[in-house]
């Protein structure tokens, strides 16, 4: 298992673009490969620090960038699987690997000799003859190692390493608990009448889900990662809606073996202690210090500025819902599980629009080929060809070869559309191979969604929200495909966390672009395009229900900030999770029971097991740039190759090799204005 002949992970893949040969990789290959990769990377770092000559960019930074190739390859191969197809074997490996990976990363990031060499190169930057990308690489490595604690003394580093290892175990446990509890809480219905309002395709998916669990004749609704569920907008049974939302909101807080409350409060405490050790008042201060926001105060200012009008709009929307309910034969007070259902009634009454009836126009394959891919081809000249001969990590994952307009190879795109019990919730993009001129590698990127899989032979019909998610995640994929850099440190989406959502949000604009919409939004049976009057109504209703949508998002972003703004002393006291949430939401005025936070703490994977701790604000922060960019595209002719080239060359193409706000100014000609965002979300009043 420790040589290339017995372990396929220890040699570069022979497949195109370095796509791992997943059919040849077994679970028992991973840990030996990681151990070999750790040892090789450590030896490469030691070779750098053992050099006797004075530190230079070439003998220190460039060699550092060349190091770790095997580890990166093994890690990307494994973590792609552990998030998208986490079998019990893979989960066990993930659990064992977490502290080892943390210890190895710390050994490199906190290496005093390596830090001294990088600091020496950094101190001599003014006299060095380096390219802009090289200078920025020096600055980033120095800043990141400093922030990681490389300047601490030996005793402090020992404490820091212990904190990091324990945190890696806890975040892994949080995700494992959430996946198990989410699967356990999937809601079982025994009568199709309980699911009145769902389409035939949705019923088919629920029946197939039940059959896969050995519950023939039943219907099983799996839970989404976020609090709400798409089916809440169409289920006519109030009891069924209540059961679905109640199951969703109870994840990780039921007092069972998968309860996440103690896990998350320990995460909060250890993050606060680590921040204090590193010289920061809180984890939020530690994180934002190296983001475009710069400080928690800047984040709080934006969130509070938006919360007041968002909450006001939500209350206005709630009153409209209540008016409809009050006119019914048996009135009741509108609750959270009623909101989506009655919102569709208000939408129908106000705009004569039923979004739940649009699914026959959004067949998944057509959305992909004639929507997502077509927009990218029109804008950037790229083409896509499915490679059924190339294997992915799961039979549902499809591989596409991507080429530039001149026919040159660009990379591979992998789409994994369907939900399954071994896949974590939500939607995401990740890289299996990252692009680098130094290493001679081209990108292989993955998009994961969680669309219910229909029974064999039935079409996959998407909701409008799922269409939006597909375009959004593909925006990340384009970022990963287009970034063309020399050094792996800057590859793909390796940008500031509060900038990374910007390209993906921009890509959503093409959903309703006329020539794209008429291409993909065609009825599954008649091939008729989405009627023009429906398109008009969709545009007219764009700001509709934005009070709710903005409030639920801001509530989650504020919870993230509240947890991570706690100092070490406060975090060391016992914290009741429910009480903490209630106090935090009341503080910002987003404590409306009918508008629950998009994620409650016990299933807030973004911040307690993902990379968004103290950074969930990034979506709205990036949306300021996104809305301003959409305005630019509209002012400059929209979907044109020249516009695509400018956006690709000046933003997507630079990856992380340039300060993101500098790159934005290069593209836009100025800093972003917030007014387009306020108008989009109906917050101008």
XYZ file of C-alpha atoms in Angstrom:
685
model
C 0.000 0.000 0.000
C 3.017 2.303 0.264
C 4.344 2.200 -3.295
C 2.856 3.215 -6.614
C 2.530 -0.388 -7.733
C 0.159 -1.264 -4.903
C -1.444 2.140 -4.264
C -2.823 4.091 -7.269
C -2.859 7.323 -5.253
C 0.936 7.436 -5.070
C 1.491 7.953 -8.788
C 0.021 10.603 -11.086
C -3.124 9.442 -12.827
C -2.774 8.368 -16.435
C -6.261 9.653 -17.232
C -6.744 12.955 -19.096
C -6.157 16.087 -17.024
C -5.004 13.958 -14.073
C -8.546 12.852 -13.242
C -8.108 10.234 -10.492
C -8.806 6.665 -11.538
C -11.563 6.303 -8.963
C -12.603 2.741 -9.972
C -9.079 1.595 -9.084
C -8.983 3.407 -5.724
C -10.197 1.521 -2.650
C -10.885 2.985 0.777
C -7.856 1.238 2.274
C -5.589 3.126 -0.144
C -6.253 6.549 1.389
C -4.543 6.545 4.788
C -1.278 4.960 3.554
C -1.231 7.475 0.709
C -1.730 10.357 3.127
C 1.087 9.103 5.379
C 3.443 8.868 2.406
C 2.368 12.318 1.215
C 2.878 13.847 4.674
C 6.402 12.412 4.804
C 7.267 13.601 1.307
C 5.952 17.111 1.959
C 7.857 17.298 5.247
C 11.052 16.280 3.461
C 10.467 18.941 0.790
C 10.021 21.638 3.461
C 13.133 20.457 5.308
C 15.115 20.676 2.080
C 14.115 24.340 1.766
C 14.971 25.280 5.344
C 18.286 23.359 5.289
C 19.706 25.524 2.503
C 22.708 27.550 3.593
C 22.486 30.327 0.996
C 20.493 33.492 1.670
C 16.729 33.200 1.107
C 15.493 34.266 -2.318
C 12.194 33.974 -4.123
C 13.556 31.118 -6.248
C 15.092 29.016 -3.467
C 12.309 29.576 -0.948
C 8.925 30.672 -2.318
C 9.107 28.897 -5.653
C 10.302 25.683 -4.048
C 7.572 25.976 -1.437
C 5.008 26.216 -4.222
C 6.467 23.142 -5.920
C 6.341 21.187 -2.663
C 3.294 19.247 -1.533
C 2.199 18.102 -4.973
C 1.490 14.531 -3.825
C -0.324 15.674 -0.697
C -2.519 18.066 -2.644
C -3.356 15.382 -5.175
C -4.282 12.793 -2.527
C -6.221 15.306 -0.422
C -8.330 16.643 -3.284
C -9.083 13.098 -4.427
C -10.202 12.050 -0.946
C -12.111 15.132 0.159
C -14.124 15.107 -3.062
C -15.375 11.661 -2.028
C -15.756 12.366 1.694
C -18.196 15.193 0.983
C -20.116 13.627 -1.909
C -20.083 9.891 -1.160
C -19.240 9.454 2.516
C -19.758 5.749 3.070
C -19.142 4.464 6.624
C -15.617 3.431 5.558
C -14.881 6.903 4.201
C -16.305 8.558 7.326
C -14.030 6.425 9.500
C -11.014 7.484 7.450
C -12.096 11.127 7.614
C -12.354 10.908 11.389
C -8.905 9.354 11.740
C -7.387 11.778 9.244
C -8.689 15.044 10.727
C -6.143 15.463 13.575
C -3.288 14.158 11.405
C -4.038 16.645 8.639
C -4.292 19.454 11.166
C -0.982 18.489 12.776
C 0.778 18.362 9.419
C -0.605 21.715 8.280
C 0.514 23.281 11.543
C 3.964 21.738 11.209
C 4.380 23.568 7.912
C 2.571 26.831 8.703
C 4.312 27.219 12.068
C 7.778 26.147 10.929
C 10.085 28.789 12.405
C 12.906 28.251 9.899
C 10.557 28.454 6.921
C 8.917 31.561 8.348
C 12.311 33.214 8.845
C 13.230 32.620 5.209
C 9.906 33.943 3.927
C 10.161 36.958 6.210
C 13.638 37.677 4.850
C 12.338 37.620 1.269
C 9.404 39.787 2.341
C 11.692 42.327 4.015
C 13.668 42.640 0.787
C 10.710 43.048 -1.554
C 11.522 46.649 -2.428
C 14.874 45.589 -3.880
C 13.713 42.389 -5.555
C 13.169 42.038 -9.299
C 9.872 40.134 -9.214
C 6.688 40.030 -11.265
C 3.453 41.323 -9.752
C 2.265 37.754 -9.151
C 5.540 36.840 -7.447
C 5.445 39.885 -5.177
C 1.864 39.120 -4.211
C 2.810 35.501 -3.491
C 5.485 36.642 -1.043
C 3.040 39.007 0.650
C 0.328 36.356 0.944
C 2.586 33.643 2.348
C 4.067 36.022 4.881
C 0.650 37.330 5.930
C -0.897 33.872 6.138
C 1.935 32.352 8.160
C 1.899 35.331 10.504
C -1.861 35.013 10.973
C -1.500 31.267 11.508
C 0.869 31.875 14.437
C 4.320 31.355 12.952
C 5.695 34.225 15.045
C 4.607 32.627 18.352
C 7.148 31.064 20.704
C 7.519 27.297 21.067
C 5.176 26.937 24.049
C 2.472 29.007 22.369
C 2.805 26.988 19.183
C 2.325 23.787 21.175
C -0.930 25.121 22.600
C -2.026 26.342 19.171
C -1.361 22.964 17.574
C -3.407 21.215 20.252
C -6.281 23.658 19.690
C -6.176 23.150 15.942
C -6.158 19.373 16.223
C -9.071 19.338 18.633
C -11.001 21.718 16.370
C -10.404 19.474 13.381
C -11.904 16.548 15.309
C -14.904 18.607 16.419
C -15.732 20.053 13.004
C -15.533 16.560 11.543
C -17.867 15.295 14.293
C -20.312 18.139 13.613
C -20.605 17.176 9.940
C -20.873 13.456 10.707
C -23.609 14.080 13.292
C -25.506 16.338 10.914
C -25.451 13.829 8.070
C -26.659 11.016 10.346
C -29.403 13.071 11.992
C -30.558 14.469 8.644
C -30.910 10.961 7.237
C -32.685 9.764 10.393
C -35.139 12.667 10.298
C -36.198 12.176 6.669
C -39.989 12.395 6.920
C -41.975 9.229 6.137
C -45.505 9.506 4.748
C -47.717 6.467 4.219
C -50.478 8.021 2.158
C -50.057 9.972 -1.060
C -52.928 12.201 0.086
C -50.599 13.624 2.740
C -48.418 14.880 -0.101
C -51.178 16.521 -2.096
C -49.729 19.403 -4.072
C -46.558 17.641 -5.160
C -46.083 16.858 -8.829
C -45.985 13.323 -10.209
C -42.227 13.626 -10.503
C -41.859 14.722 -6.881
C -44.068 11.855 -5.715
C -41.999 9.494 -7.845
C -38.796 10.720 -6.208
C -40.325 10.326 -2.721
C -41.498 6.792 -3.525
C -38.074 5.879 -4.919
C -36.429 7.316 -1.803
C -38.688 5.131 0.355
C -37.990 2.051 -1.734
C -34.247 2.660 -1.431
C -34.737 2.562 2.344
C -36.777 -0.638 2.214
C -40.091 1.166 2.811
C -42.087 -0.059 -0.179
C -45.440 1.654 -0.534
C -44.359 4.659 1.538
C -43.008 8.092 0.585
C -39.863 9.603 2.102
C -38.978 13.305 1.905
C -35.282 13.967 2.543
C -34.333 17.193 4.259
C -32.393 19.990 2.612
C -29.456 21.620 4.375
C -31.241 24.925 4.925
C -34.187 25.320 7.298
C -36.952 25.560 4.717
C -37.795 22.933 2.116
C -38.896 23.437 -1.512
C -42.001 21.295 -0.923
C -43.337 23.671 1.730
C -44.560 25.934 -1.058
C -46.840 23.296 -2.576
C -47.960 20.852 0.139
C -51.645 21.549 0.803
C -51.697 19.668 4.123
C -50.751 22.005 6.941
C -49.835 19.019 9.115
C -47.471 17.675 6.472
C -45.823 21.084 6.201
C -45.496 21.247 9.981
C -43.888 17.806 10.178
C -41.406 18.668 7.439
C -40.277 21.957 8.960
C -40.229 20.568 12.497
C -37.929 17.745 11.396
C -35.656 20.222 9.631
C -35.361 22.549 12.626
C -34.727 19.770 15.134
C -31.543 18.484 13.504
C -28.629 18.259 15.884
C -30.656 19.252 18.942
C -32.728 16.196 19.912
C -30.606 14.940 22.806
C -29.598 11.807 20.893
C -26.170 10.515 19.882
C -26.049 13.049 17.041
C -26.778 16.134 19.149
C -24.473 18.957 18.044
C -24.998 21.454 20.864
C -22.003 20.485 22.987
C -19.896 20.086 19.857
C -20.633 23.582 18.578
C -20.189 25.325 21.926
C -16.792 23.662 22.317
C -15.894 24.766 18.790
C -16.866 28.336 19.723
C -14.791 28.193 22.905
C -11.686 26.801 21.245
C -11.897 29.241 18.348
C -12.114 32.116 20.838
C -9.117 30.786 22.771
C -7.136 30.424 19.564
C -7.997 33.972 18.497
C -6.812 35.308 21.863
C -3.569 33.348 21.546
C -3.053 34.913 18.113
C -3.644 38.430 19.440
C -7.266 39.014 18.446
C -10.303 39.916 20.528
C -12.461 37.246 18.916
C -12.559 34.624 16.189
C -14.516 37.070 14.034
C -11.727 39.635 14.421
C -9.154 36.978 13.542
C -10.995 35.887 10.394
C -12.005 39.289 9.023
C -8.542 40.768 9.543
C -7.440 38.901 6.418
C -10.570 39.426 4.312
C -11.726 42.360 2.215
C -14.037 43.415 5.079
C -11.077 44.030 7.385
C -12.962 43.914 10.691
C -16.119 42.551 12.371
C -17.319 46.123 12.806
C -17.474 46.617 9.034
C -19.480 43.405 8.705
C -21.835 44.347 11.540
C -22.425 47.762 10.022
C -23.563 46.248 6.726
C -25.735 43.571 8.353
C -27.465 46.078 10.652
C -27.991 48.506 7.782
C -29.836 45.815 5.831
C -31.669 44.161 8.739
C -34.025 47.021 9.580
C -35.641 47.419 6.133
C -35.553 43.635 5.578
C -37.446 42.962 8.814
C -39.927 45.732 7.976
C -40.554 44.219 4.543
C -40.965 40.765 6.070
C -43.629 42.029 8.481
C -45.441 43.657 5.574
C -45.307 40.375 3.660
C -46.532 38.512 6.732
C -49.552 40.787 6.994
C -50.465 39.973 3.390
C -50.244 36.255 4.131
C -52.348 36.646 7.257
C -55.038 38.470 5.302
C -55.439 35.460 3.018
C -55.556 33.030 5.948
C -58.089 35.193 7.797
C -60.429 34.916 4.810
C -60.392 31.116 4.954
C -63.082 29.021 6.597
C -60.857 28.170 9.560
C -58.416 31.016 10.190
C -55.178 30.529 12.109
C -52.041 32.497 12.852
C -49.490 32.173 10.061
C -46.537 30.084 11.238
C -43.153 29.424 9.699
C -44.353 26.244 7.988
C -47.165 28.205 6.312
C -45.061 31.007 4.866
C -43.949 29.437 1.579
C -47.380 27.959 0.815
C -49.290 31.199 1.326
C -46.552 33.222 -0.327
C -47.387 31.361 -3.528
C -51.053 32.292 -3.041
C -50.124 35.967 -2.673
C -47.831 35.714 -5.667
C -50.656 34.188 -7.687
C -53.098 36.886 -6.573
C -50.672 39.784 -7.079
C -48.805 38.670 -10.181
C -51.011 35.852 -11.480
C -47.937 33.657 -11.142
C -47.546 30.132 -9.759
C -43.848 29.327 -9.499
C -44.582 25.781 -8.368
C -46.159 25.094 -11.779
C -42.999 26.030 -13.706
C -41.116 22.748 -13.275
C -42.232 21.203 -16.605
C -40.254 24.015 -18.300
C -37.079 23.223 -16.342
C -35.994 19.736 -17.385
C -32.533 19.258 -15.895
C -30.645 18.131 -18.988
C -32.019 20.953 -21.079
C -31.246 23.499 -18.352
C -27.683 22.198 -18.289
C -27.031 21.970 -22.024
C -29.162 24.811 -23.424
C -28.949 27.088 -20.409
C -25.829 26.775 -18.281
C -23.479 25.565 -21.009
C -25.007 27.775 -23.716
C -24.538 30.942 -21.653
C -20.894 30.050 -20.996
C -20.312 29.328 -24.689
C -21.914 32.603 -25.777
C -19.998 34.634 -23.223
C -16.602 32.945 -23.209
C -16.511 30.790 -26.358
C -15.982 27.549 -24.405
C -17.508 24.216 -25.471
C -18.500 21.108 -23.513
C -18.444 17.452 -24.524
C -19.486 14.619 -22.233
C -16.785 12.021 -21.669
C -18.651 8.847 -20.760
C -15.337 6.986 -21.009
C -13.937 8.893 -18.017
C -14.923 7.556 -14.588
C -15.994 9.682 -11.642
C -16.268 8.766 -7.954
C -19.970 7.819 -8.213
C -22.135 6.523 -11.034
C -24.340 9.626 -10.875
C -21.401 11.984 -11.446
C -20.863 12.938 -15.105
C -17.619 14.150 -16.679
C -17.435 16.834 -19.387
C -14.389 17.952 -21.344
C -14.126 21.740 -21.670
C -12.324 23.441 -24.553
C -11.587 27.044 -25.441
C -13.005 28.673 -28.552
C -9.859 27.837 -30.537
C -10.233 24.162 -29.680
C -7.448 24.086 -27.094
C -8.039 22.011 -23.978
C -9.136 23.860 -20.855
C -10.066 21.198 -18.298
C -12.780 18.879 -17.020
C -16.113 19.666 -15.413
C -17.834 17.048 -13.217
C -21.538 17.367 -12.397
C -23.029 15.389 -9.499
C -26.676 16.433 -9.474
C -28.624 14.085 -7.226
C -29.068 13.755 -3.485
C -28.176 10.554 -1.631
C -27.705 9.510 1.969
C -23.909 9.531 1.626
C -23.779 13.127 0.343
C -23.682 16.121 2.638
C -26.455 18.653 2.211
C -26.395 21.831 0.186
C -24.574 22.567 -3.036
C -20.906 23.296 -3.651
C -17.987 23.414 -6.036
C -14.574 21.915 -5.398
C -11.450 21.136 -7.401
C -10.035 17.656 -7.927
C -7.076 19.089 -9.843
C -6.088 22.759 -9.721
C -4.430 24.665 -12.535
C -0.789 25.748 -12.239
C 1.832 26.673 -14.835
C 4.554 25.745 -12.341
C 3.235 22.193 -12.006
C 1.892 21.918 -15.542
C -1.614 21.021 -14.394
C -5.028 21.895 -15.825
C -8.234 22.196 -13.781
C -10.736 19.464 -12.945
C -13.691 20.989 -11.081
C -16.828 19.499 -9.541
C -20.339 20.848 -8.950
C -22.487 19.047 -6.385
C -26.227 19.638 -5.929
C -28.897 17.747 -3.972
C -31.787 17.370 -6.416
C -34.189 14.491 -5.601
C -33.639 11.648 -8.051
C -36.811 10.473 -9.820
C -37.631 6.845 -10.532
C -35.871 5.299 -13.542
C -37.276 6.629 -16.805
C -38.876 9.713 -15.244
C -37.477 13.147 -16.186
C -35.694 15.322 -13.660
C -37.698 18.536 -13.385
C -36.113 21.374 -11.452
C -37.641 24.119 -9.368
C -36.657 27.676 -10.228
C -34.541 27.703 -7.059
C -32.711 24.592 -8.265
C -32.129 26.217 -11.643
C -30.630 29.178 -9.786
C -28.401 26.856 -7.756
C -27.160 25.132 -10.903
C -26.208 28.455 -12.518
C -24.690 29.674 -9.236
C -22.459 26.670 -8.666
C -21.401 26.718 -12.304
C -20.193 30.287 -11.720
C -17.775 28.811 -9.168
C -16.831 26.132 -11.703
C -16.009 28.772 -14.312
C -13.834 30.569 -11.763
C -11.986 27.293 -11.164
C -11.669 26.565 -14.875
C -10.617 30.032 -16.034
C -8.105 31.066 -13.366
C -4.738 30.921 -15.111
C -1.882 31.353 -12.681
C 1.701 30.230 -12.246
C 1.592 29.281 -8.588
C -0.768 26.695 -7.031
C -1.397 28.981 -4.071
C -3.509 31.207 -6.341
C -5.300 28.503 -8.316
C -9.005 28.607 -9.105
C -11.211 29.937 -6.335
C -8.330 30.476 -3.886
C -9.424 34.046 -3.142
C -10.650 35.812 -0.025
C -13.699 34.109 1.443
C -15.800 37.264 1.225
C -14.983 37.568 -2.490
C -15.379 33.959 -3.601
C -19.181 34.110 -3.969
C -19.007 37.080 -6.324
C -18.380 35.228 -9.632
C -20.996 32.591 -8.826
C -23.643 35.192 -8.062
C -22.867 37.065 -11.277
C -23.471 33.878 -13.269
C -27.065 33.786 -12.003
C -27.900 36.793 -14.184
C -28.048 34.633 -17.317
C -31.018 32.612 -16.010
C -33.487 35.187 -17.309
C -31.392 36.552 -20.175
C -33.796 36.336 -23.154
C -31.800 34.212 -25.612
C -30.703 31.853 -22.821
C -34.138 31.517 -21.215
C -35.904 30.799 -24.504
C -33.283 28.162 -25.261
C -33.601 26.071 -22.084
C -37.022 26.895 -20.577
C -39.169 24.736 -22.852
C -42.048 22.488 -21.814
C -41.062 18.874 -21.331
C -44.057 17.607 -23.363
C -44.795 20.308 -25.948
C -41.388 22.007 -26.383
C -43.198 25.332 -26.067
C -41.053 28.095 -24.547
C -41.957 29.576 -21.204
C -44.800 31.982 -22.083
C -43.760 35.611 -22.468
C -46.347 36.791 -19.968
C -44.925 34.379 -17.355
C -41.433 35.744 -17.984
C -42.771 39.268 -17.531
C -44.413 38.279 -14.266
C -41.207 36.656 -13.048
C -39.352 39.906 -13.687
C -42.089 41.967 -12.035
C -41.994 39.746 -8.965
C -38.203 39.668 -8.554
C -38.339 41.764 -5.379
C -41.362 39.833 -4.105
C -40.829 38.031 -0.753
C -37.381 39.593 -0.479
C -38.210 40.685 3.059
C -38.389 37.037 4.062
C -35.444 35.922 1.916
C -33.174 38.717 3.111
C -34.245 38.340 6.740
C -33.645 34.586 6.921
C -30.213 35.019 5.355
C -29.225 37.986 7.535
C -30.393 36.103 10.638
C -28.001 33.265 9.824
C -25.158 35.663 9.039
C -25.779 37.453 12.323
C -25.815 34.183 14.308
C -22.447 33.346 12.793
C -21.083 36.746 13.819
C -22.631 36.515 17.293
C -21.089 33.118 18.034
C -17.699 34.165 16.770
C -17.630 37.607 18.372
C -17.520 36.014 21.846
C -14.233 36.504 23.646
C -12.386 33.637 25.299
C -13.641 34.409 28.827
C -17.283 34.526 27.783
C -16.924 31.391 25.675
C -15.628 29.441 28.673
C -18.973 29.733 30.494
C -21.898 27.393 29.853
C -24.014 28.577 26.918
C -27.556 27.464 26.215
C -27.750 27.327 22.414
C -31.458 28.176 22.120
C -31.171 31.118 24.533
C -28.084 32.414 22.748
C -29.826 32.319 19.379
C -32.913 34.086 20.725
C -30.833 36.875 22.293
C -28.708 37.357 19.172
C -31.694 37.542 16.820
C -33.529 39.961 19.106
C -30.425 42.164 19.152
C -30.620 42.726 15.396
C -34.423 42.705 15.209
C -34.703 39.453 13.253
C -36.534 37.413 15.895
C -39.808 36.960 14.005
C -41.000 33.365 14.738
C -42.622 33.156 11.306
C -39.265 33.888 9.631
C -36.783 31.353 11.015
C -33.081 31.767 10.407
C -31.869 30.055 7.236
C -29.680 27.832 9.410
C -29.985 27.239 13.120
C -26.723 26.683 14.940
C -26.939 22.900 15.315
C -27.135 22.376 11.541
C -25.160 25.423 10.418
C -22.595 23.376 8.495
C -21.140 26.390 6.694
C -19.644 27.741 9.913
C -19.230 24.712 12.192
C -17.884 22.174 9.715
C -17.203 24.195 6.565
C -14.935 27.078 5.705
C -17.311 29.961 6.455
C -16.784 30.494 10.201
C -17.287 34.214 10.880
C -17.650 34.444 7.101
C -21.248 33.632 6.228
C -21.704 37.366 5.651
C -19.657 36.765 2.482
C -22.730 36.125 0.340
C -24.276 39.550 0.915
C -20.838 41.219 0.938
C -20.093 39.692 -2.466
C -23.569 40.543 -3.698
C -22.691 44.231 -3.536
C -20.077 43.537 -6.223
C -22.419 41.162 -8.049
C -25.316 43.626 -8.350
C -22.940 46.357 -9.485
C -21.461 43.993 -12.100
C -24.890 43.007 -13.424
C -25.548 46.710 -13.919
C -22.276 46.957 -15.893
C -23.212 44.046 -18.174
C -26.602 45.578 -18.896
C -25.052 48.959 -19.655
C -22.521 47.372 -22.020
C -24.630 45.077 -24.168
C -25.034 42.028 -21.951
C -24.201 38.593 -23.321
C -21.360 39.415 -25.719
C -17.998 37.817 -26.285
C -16.187 41.089 -25.637
C -17.900 41.454 -22.269
C -17.120 37.834 -21.457
C -13.471 38.285 -22.366
C -13.181 41.346 -20.130
C -14.784 39.559 -17.163
C -12.707 36.438 -17.746
C -9.383 38.217 -18.254
C -9.652 40.798 -15.482
C -11.519 38.868 -12.768
C -11.994 35.132 -13.264
C -8.660 34.599 -14.948
C -6.499 36.106 -12.210
C -7.640 33.587 -9.579
C -6.113 34.630 -6.281
C -2.994 36.185 -7.832
C -4.150 39.755 -7.305
C -5.892 41.714 -4.576
C -9.574 41.060 -5.384
C -10.766 44.623 -4.929
C -7.931 45.824 -7.153
C -9.035 43.271 -9.750
C -12.603 44.518 -9.427
C -11.534 48.127 -9.975
C -9.561 46.992 -13.012
C -12.710 45.406 -14.413
C -15.288 48.022 -13.401
C -13.203 51.172 -13.478
C -14.244 52.087 -9.929
C -15.277 50.589 -6.595
C -18.666 48.897 -6.354
C -21.759 50.881 -5.349
C -24.274 49.405 -2.895
C -27.339 50.989 -4.516
C -27.918 48.206 -7.102
C -28.039 45.649 -4.275
C -30.517 47.710 -2.268
C -32.740 48.077 -5.301
C -32.537 44.356 -6.147
C -33.623 43.327 -2.654
C -36.293 45.969 -2.305
C -34.446 47.759 0.505
C -34.316 51.257 -0.946
C -37.167 52.423 1.251
